[in-house]
XYZ file of C-alpha atoms in Angstrom:
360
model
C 0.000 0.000 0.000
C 1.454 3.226 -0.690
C 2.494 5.194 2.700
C 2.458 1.971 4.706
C 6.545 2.558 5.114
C 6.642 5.908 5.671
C 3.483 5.651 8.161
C 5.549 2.852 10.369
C 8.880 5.390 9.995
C 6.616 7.842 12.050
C 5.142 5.473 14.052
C 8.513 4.040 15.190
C 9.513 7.627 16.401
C 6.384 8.516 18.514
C 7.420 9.009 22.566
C 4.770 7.564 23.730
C 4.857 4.011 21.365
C 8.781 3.790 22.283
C 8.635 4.174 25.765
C 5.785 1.735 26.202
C 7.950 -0.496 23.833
C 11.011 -0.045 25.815
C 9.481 -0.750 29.265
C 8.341 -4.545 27.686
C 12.195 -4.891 25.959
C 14.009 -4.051 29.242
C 11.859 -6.310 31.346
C 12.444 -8.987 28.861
C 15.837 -8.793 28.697
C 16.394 -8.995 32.248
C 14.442 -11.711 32.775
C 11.879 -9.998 35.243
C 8.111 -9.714 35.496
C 6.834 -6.178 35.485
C 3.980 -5.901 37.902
C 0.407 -5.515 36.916
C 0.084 -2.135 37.108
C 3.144 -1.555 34.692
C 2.034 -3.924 32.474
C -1.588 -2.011 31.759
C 0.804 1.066 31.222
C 3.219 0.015 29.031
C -0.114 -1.965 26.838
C -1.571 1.431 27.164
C 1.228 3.086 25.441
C 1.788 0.608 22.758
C -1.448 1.085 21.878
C -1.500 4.648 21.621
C 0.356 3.239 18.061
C -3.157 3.483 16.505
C -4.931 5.951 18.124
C -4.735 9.667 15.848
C -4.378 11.581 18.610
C -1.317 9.493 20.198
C 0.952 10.308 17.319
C -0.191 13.642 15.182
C 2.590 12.987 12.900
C 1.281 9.521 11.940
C -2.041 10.269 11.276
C -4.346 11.675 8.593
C -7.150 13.606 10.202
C -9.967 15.044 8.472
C -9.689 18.664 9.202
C -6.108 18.599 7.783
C -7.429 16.818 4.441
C -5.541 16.466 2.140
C -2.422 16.275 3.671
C -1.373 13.512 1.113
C -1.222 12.676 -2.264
C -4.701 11.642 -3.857
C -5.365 8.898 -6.124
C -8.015 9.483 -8.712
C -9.437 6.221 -10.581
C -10.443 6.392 -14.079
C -12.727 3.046 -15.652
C -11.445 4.147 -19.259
C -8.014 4.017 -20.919
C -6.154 6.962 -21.520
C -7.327 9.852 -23.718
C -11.527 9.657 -24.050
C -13.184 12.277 -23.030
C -13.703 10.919 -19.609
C -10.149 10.271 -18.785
C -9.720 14.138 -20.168
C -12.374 15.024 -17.624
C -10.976 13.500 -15.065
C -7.471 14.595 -15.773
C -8.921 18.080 -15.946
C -10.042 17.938 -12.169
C -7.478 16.483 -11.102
C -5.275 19.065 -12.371
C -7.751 21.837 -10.623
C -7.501 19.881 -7.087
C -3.797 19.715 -7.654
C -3.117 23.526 -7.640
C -5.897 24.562 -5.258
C -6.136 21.887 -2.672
C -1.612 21.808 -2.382
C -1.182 17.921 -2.763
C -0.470 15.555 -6.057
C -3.592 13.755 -7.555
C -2.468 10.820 -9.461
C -4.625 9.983 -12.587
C -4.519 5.976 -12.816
C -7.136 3.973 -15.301
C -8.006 1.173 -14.560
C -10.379 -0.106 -17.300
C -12.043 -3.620 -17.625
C -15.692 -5.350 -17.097
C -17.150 -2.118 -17.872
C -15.923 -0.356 -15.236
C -16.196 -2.907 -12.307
C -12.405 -3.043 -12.305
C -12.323 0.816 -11.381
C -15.380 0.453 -9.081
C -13.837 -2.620 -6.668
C -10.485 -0.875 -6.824
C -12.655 2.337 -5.063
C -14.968 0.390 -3.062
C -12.650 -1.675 -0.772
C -9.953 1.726 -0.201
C -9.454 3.161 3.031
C -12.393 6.005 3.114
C -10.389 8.571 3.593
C -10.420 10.674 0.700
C -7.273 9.557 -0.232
C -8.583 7.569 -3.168
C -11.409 9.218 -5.334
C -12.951 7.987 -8.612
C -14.602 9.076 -11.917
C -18.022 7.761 -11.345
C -19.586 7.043 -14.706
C -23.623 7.189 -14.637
C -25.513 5.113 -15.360
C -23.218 2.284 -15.968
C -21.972 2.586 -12.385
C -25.308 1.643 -11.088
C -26.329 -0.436 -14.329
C -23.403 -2.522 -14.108
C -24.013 -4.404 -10.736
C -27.733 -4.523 -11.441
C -27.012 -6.570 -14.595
C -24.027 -8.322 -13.271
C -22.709 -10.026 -10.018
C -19.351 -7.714 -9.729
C -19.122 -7.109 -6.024
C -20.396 -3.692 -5.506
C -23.537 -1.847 -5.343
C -24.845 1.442 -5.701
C -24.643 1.659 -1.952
C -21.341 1.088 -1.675
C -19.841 4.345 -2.256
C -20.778 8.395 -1.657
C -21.056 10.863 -4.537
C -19.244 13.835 -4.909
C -20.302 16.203 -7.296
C -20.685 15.949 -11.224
C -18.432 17.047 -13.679
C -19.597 16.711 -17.175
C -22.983 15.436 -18.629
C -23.362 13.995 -22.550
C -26.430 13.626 -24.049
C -27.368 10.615 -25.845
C -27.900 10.812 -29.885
C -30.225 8.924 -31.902
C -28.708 9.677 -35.537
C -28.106 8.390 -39.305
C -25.948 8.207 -42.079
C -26.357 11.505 -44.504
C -27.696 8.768 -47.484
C -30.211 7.658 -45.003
C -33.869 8.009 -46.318
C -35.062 8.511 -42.982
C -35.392 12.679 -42.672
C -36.748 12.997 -39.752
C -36.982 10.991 -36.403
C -40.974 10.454 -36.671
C -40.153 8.693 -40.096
C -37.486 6.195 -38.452
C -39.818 5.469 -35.547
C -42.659 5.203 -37.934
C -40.424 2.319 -40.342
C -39.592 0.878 -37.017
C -43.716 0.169 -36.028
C -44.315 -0.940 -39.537
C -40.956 -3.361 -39.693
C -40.532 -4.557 -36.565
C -36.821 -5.552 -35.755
C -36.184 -5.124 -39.193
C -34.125 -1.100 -38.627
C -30.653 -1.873 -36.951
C -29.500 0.358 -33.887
C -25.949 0.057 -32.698
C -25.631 1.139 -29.169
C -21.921 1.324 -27.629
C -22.150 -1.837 -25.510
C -24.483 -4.201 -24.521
C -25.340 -3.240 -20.932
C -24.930 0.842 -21.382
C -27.855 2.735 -21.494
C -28.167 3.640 -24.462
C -29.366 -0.501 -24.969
C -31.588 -0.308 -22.141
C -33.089 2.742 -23.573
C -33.999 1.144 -26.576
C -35.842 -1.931 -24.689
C -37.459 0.108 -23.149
C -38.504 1.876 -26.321
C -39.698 -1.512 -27.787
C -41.183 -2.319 -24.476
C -43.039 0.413 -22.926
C -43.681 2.560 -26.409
C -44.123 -0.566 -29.004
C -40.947 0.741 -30.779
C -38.943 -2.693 -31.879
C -35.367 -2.142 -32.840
C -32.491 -4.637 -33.338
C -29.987 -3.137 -31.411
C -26.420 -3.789 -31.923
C -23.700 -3.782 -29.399
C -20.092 -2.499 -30.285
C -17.134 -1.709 -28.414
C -17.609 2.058 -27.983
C -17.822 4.511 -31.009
C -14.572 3.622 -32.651
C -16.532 0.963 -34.019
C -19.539 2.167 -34.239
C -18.473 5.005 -36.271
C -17.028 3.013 -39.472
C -19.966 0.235 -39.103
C -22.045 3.382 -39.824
C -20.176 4.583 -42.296
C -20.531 1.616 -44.299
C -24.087 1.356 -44.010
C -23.835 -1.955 -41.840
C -26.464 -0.408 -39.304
C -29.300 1.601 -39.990
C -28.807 4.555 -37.031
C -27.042 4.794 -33.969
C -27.626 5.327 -30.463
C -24.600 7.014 -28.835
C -23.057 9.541 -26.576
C -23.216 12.967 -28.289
C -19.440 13.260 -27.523
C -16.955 15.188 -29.622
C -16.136 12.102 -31.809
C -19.943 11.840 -33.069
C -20.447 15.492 -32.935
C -17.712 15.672 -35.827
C -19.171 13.816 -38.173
C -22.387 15.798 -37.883
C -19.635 18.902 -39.064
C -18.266 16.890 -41.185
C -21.780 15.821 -42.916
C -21.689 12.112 -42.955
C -24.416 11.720 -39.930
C -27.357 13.627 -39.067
C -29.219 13.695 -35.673
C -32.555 12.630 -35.339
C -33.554 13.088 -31.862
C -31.352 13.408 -28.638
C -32.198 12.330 -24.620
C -32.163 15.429 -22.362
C -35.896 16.534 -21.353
C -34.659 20.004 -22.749
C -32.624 20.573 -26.222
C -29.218 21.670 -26.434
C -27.607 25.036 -27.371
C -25.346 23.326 -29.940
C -27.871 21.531 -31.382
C -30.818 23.791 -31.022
C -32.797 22.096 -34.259
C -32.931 18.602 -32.963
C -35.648 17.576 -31.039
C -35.821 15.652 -27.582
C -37.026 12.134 -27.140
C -39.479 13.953 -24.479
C -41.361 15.947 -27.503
C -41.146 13.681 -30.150
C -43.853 11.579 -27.285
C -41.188 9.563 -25.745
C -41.296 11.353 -22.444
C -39.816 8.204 -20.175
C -36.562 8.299 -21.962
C -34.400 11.015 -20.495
C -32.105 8.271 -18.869
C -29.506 7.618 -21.361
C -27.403 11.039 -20.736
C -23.774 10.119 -19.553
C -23.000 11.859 -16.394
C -19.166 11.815 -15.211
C -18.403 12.484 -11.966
C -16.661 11.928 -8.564
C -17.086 9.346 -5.940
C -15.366 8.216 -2.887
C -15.737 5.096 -0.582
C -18.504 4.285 1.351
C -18.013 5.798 4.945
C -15.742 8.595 3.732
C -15.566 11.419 6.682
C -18.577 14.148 5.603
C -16.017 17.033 6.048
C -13.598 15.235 3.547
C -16.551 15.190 0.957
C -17.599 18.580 1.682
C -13.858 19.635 0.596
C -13.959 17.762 -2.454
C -17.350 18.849 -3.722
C -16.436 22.429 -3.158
C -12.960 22.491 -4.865
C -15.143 20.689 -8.100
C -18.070 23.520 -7.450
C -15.241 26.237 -7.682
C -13.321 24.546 -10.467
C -16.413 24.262 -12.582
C -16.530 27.694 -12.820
C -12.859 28.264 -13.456
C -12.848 29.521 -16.943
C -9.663 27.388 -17.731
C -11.570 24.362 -16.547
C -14.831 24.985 -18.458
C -12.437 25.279 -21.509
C -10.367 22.290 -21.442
C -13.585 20.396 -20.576
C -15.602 21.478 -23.278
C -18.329 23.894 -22.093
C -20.927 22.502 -23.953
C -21.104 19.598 -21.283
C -20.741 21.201 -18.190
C -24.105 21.273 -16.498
C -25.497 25.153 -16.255
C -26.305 24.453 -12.751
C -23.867 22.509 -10.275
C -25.134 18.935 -9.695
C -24.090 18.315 -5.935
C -23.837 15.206 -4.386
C -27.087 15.177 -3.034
C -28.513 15.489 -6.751
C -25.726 13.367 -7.957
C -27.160 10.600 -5.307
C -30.689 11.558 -6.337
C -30.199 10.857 -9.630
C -28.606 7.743 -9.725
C -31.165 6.185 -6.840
C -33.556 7.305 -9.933
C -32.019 5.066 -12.610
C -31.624 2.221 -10.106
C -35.755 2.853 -9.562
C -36.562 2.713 -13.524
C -34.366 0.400 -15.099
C -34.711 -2.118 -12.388
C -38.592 -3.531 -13.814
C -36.185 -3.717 -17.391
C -33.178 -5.144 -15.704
C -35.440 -8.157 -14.673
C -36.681 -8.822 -17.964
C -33.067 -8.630 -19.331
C -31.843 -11.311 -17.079
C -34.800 -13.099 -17.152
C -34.091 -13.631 -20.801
């Protein structure tokens, strides 16, 4: 564990752990017995070895947070725009908060690897993570990975991306009414590829079939790299994605055109595309990514309450909004409690769906 040496260094030189240590060695090595009574004082000392306020060198308290350097886990390799968010923040705490935050990704089982790695640290603060919603609460619904939704606090959010429902530019479908409408009148038949089986974006689209008599195939890839030539080459009839920079390009660039996007409210940058919510669809608003910070369960509130202000004030650093793209920073802060609030949401709706999905 990192620390663990230095921590025992200090340990070694507290007064009261080496005189309590001493009386036992002396005693030994003469070949004595100590009475009672200094034999429940030297215990006493020795055991001041884990107490904080034995040794104030050896220990991390919570008012003096952070007095260390801060791990900060991302469940994505290096470079997406989630590792660039998180990199971002970390940066911010960096400067304002005085200690290193070390970025380290940790990607696999879609994003269970991160999510054990932050569930069983020491809640201390000392080890944060980029919390991606919904998969973080998705994932352990669908899956047995050894966590819950319970199992850790919320900070704050950082960055939220819509979900896009959009085509190829040679598509016949103009409008999102007219794909919907093909999809009624073909059922299955229209081809929807989702990035990944269990994200969102796939439950959304049960649910679509389900609970609005919209059948799609959907098709899972491996995130939009793949997604994005499979369109391309006309090997899927739409997809159903994150409306991240990647995607966003290729509307500039004129090979795809958005049909309809998730937020209950439209977007400034795309301000002619309509909402799920007014095309009739008002039940699927669930499928925007949210990216933000979360710490282990039982984390000291003060410790929190640090961490959620430093991301309140660096979401309004100019530098920050920049680097993160303002587009997806949230107009209003989303606080932990909303953070919380919204994910106990998702858990709520999706669980009837999550059933039916393992049912099958």
């Amino acid at each position: 564990m990192p620390g663990v040496a230095e921590s025992t260094n200090r340990f070694s030189f507290c007064p009261q752990h080496e005189k309590g240590r001493s009386m036992l060695r002396r005693a030994n090595a003469s070949g004595t017995r100590l009475p009672m009574r200094k034999i429940a004082t030297a215990v006493a000392l020795l055991a001041a070895l884990v107490l904080p306020a034995a040794c104030a060198t050896g220990a991390k308290s919570a008012a003096d947070y952070p007095s260390d350097e801060i791990r900060l886990l991302v469940p994505y390799t290096p470079g997406g725009p989630a590792d660039l968010a998180a990199r971002t923040i970390g940066d911010y705490y960096q400067r304002t908060m005085g200690q290193p935050v070390v970025v380290e990704n940790v990607p696999g089982a879609a994003g269970s690897v991160s999510m054990n790695e932050l569930v069983s640290s020491k809640p201390d603060g000392y080890t944060i993570a980029l919390i991606a919603a919904p998969s973080s609460v998705v994932t352990p619904m669908l899956q047995d990975v050894g966590y819950g939704s319970e199992d850790f606090e919320t900070v704050g959010v950082i960055t939220a991306v819509p979900s896009v429902l959009s085509v190829g530019t040679g598509s016949k479908f103009g409008t999102a009414e007219q794909f919907f409408a093909e999809a009624k009148a073909r059922p299955q038949q229209l081809k929807v590829g989702v990035p990944g089986a269990t994200t969102s974006q796939a439950i959304e689209l049960r649910r679509l079939a389900d609970e609005y008599g919209v059948p799609l195939t959907v098709v899972p890839f491996n995130g939009n790299m793949e997604m994005i030539p499979a369109m391309l080459g006309g090997n899927i009839d739409a997809l159903f994605s994150n409306l991240s920079e990647d995607i966003r390009a290729q509307f500039d660039a004129g090979a795809f055109r958005p049909l309809a996007i998730s937020p209950r409210d439209r977007v400034d940058y795309l301000p002619q595309v309509p909402t799920l919510h007014e095309l009739g669809y008002q039940g699927l608003t669930y499928s925007t990514s949210l990216f933000g910070l979360g710490v282990p369960k039982g984390t000291p509130p003060e410790v929190i309450d640090k961490l959620e202000q430093a991301l309140r004030a660096g979401l309004q650093d100019p530098q920050v909004r920049q680097q993160l793209d303002e587009a997806y920073v949230p107009n209003e802060f989303v606080d932990r409690n909303a953070f919380r609030a919204q994910l106990n949401e998702i858990v709520q709706v999706y669980g009837p769906v999550v059933k039916r999905i393992r049912g099958n």
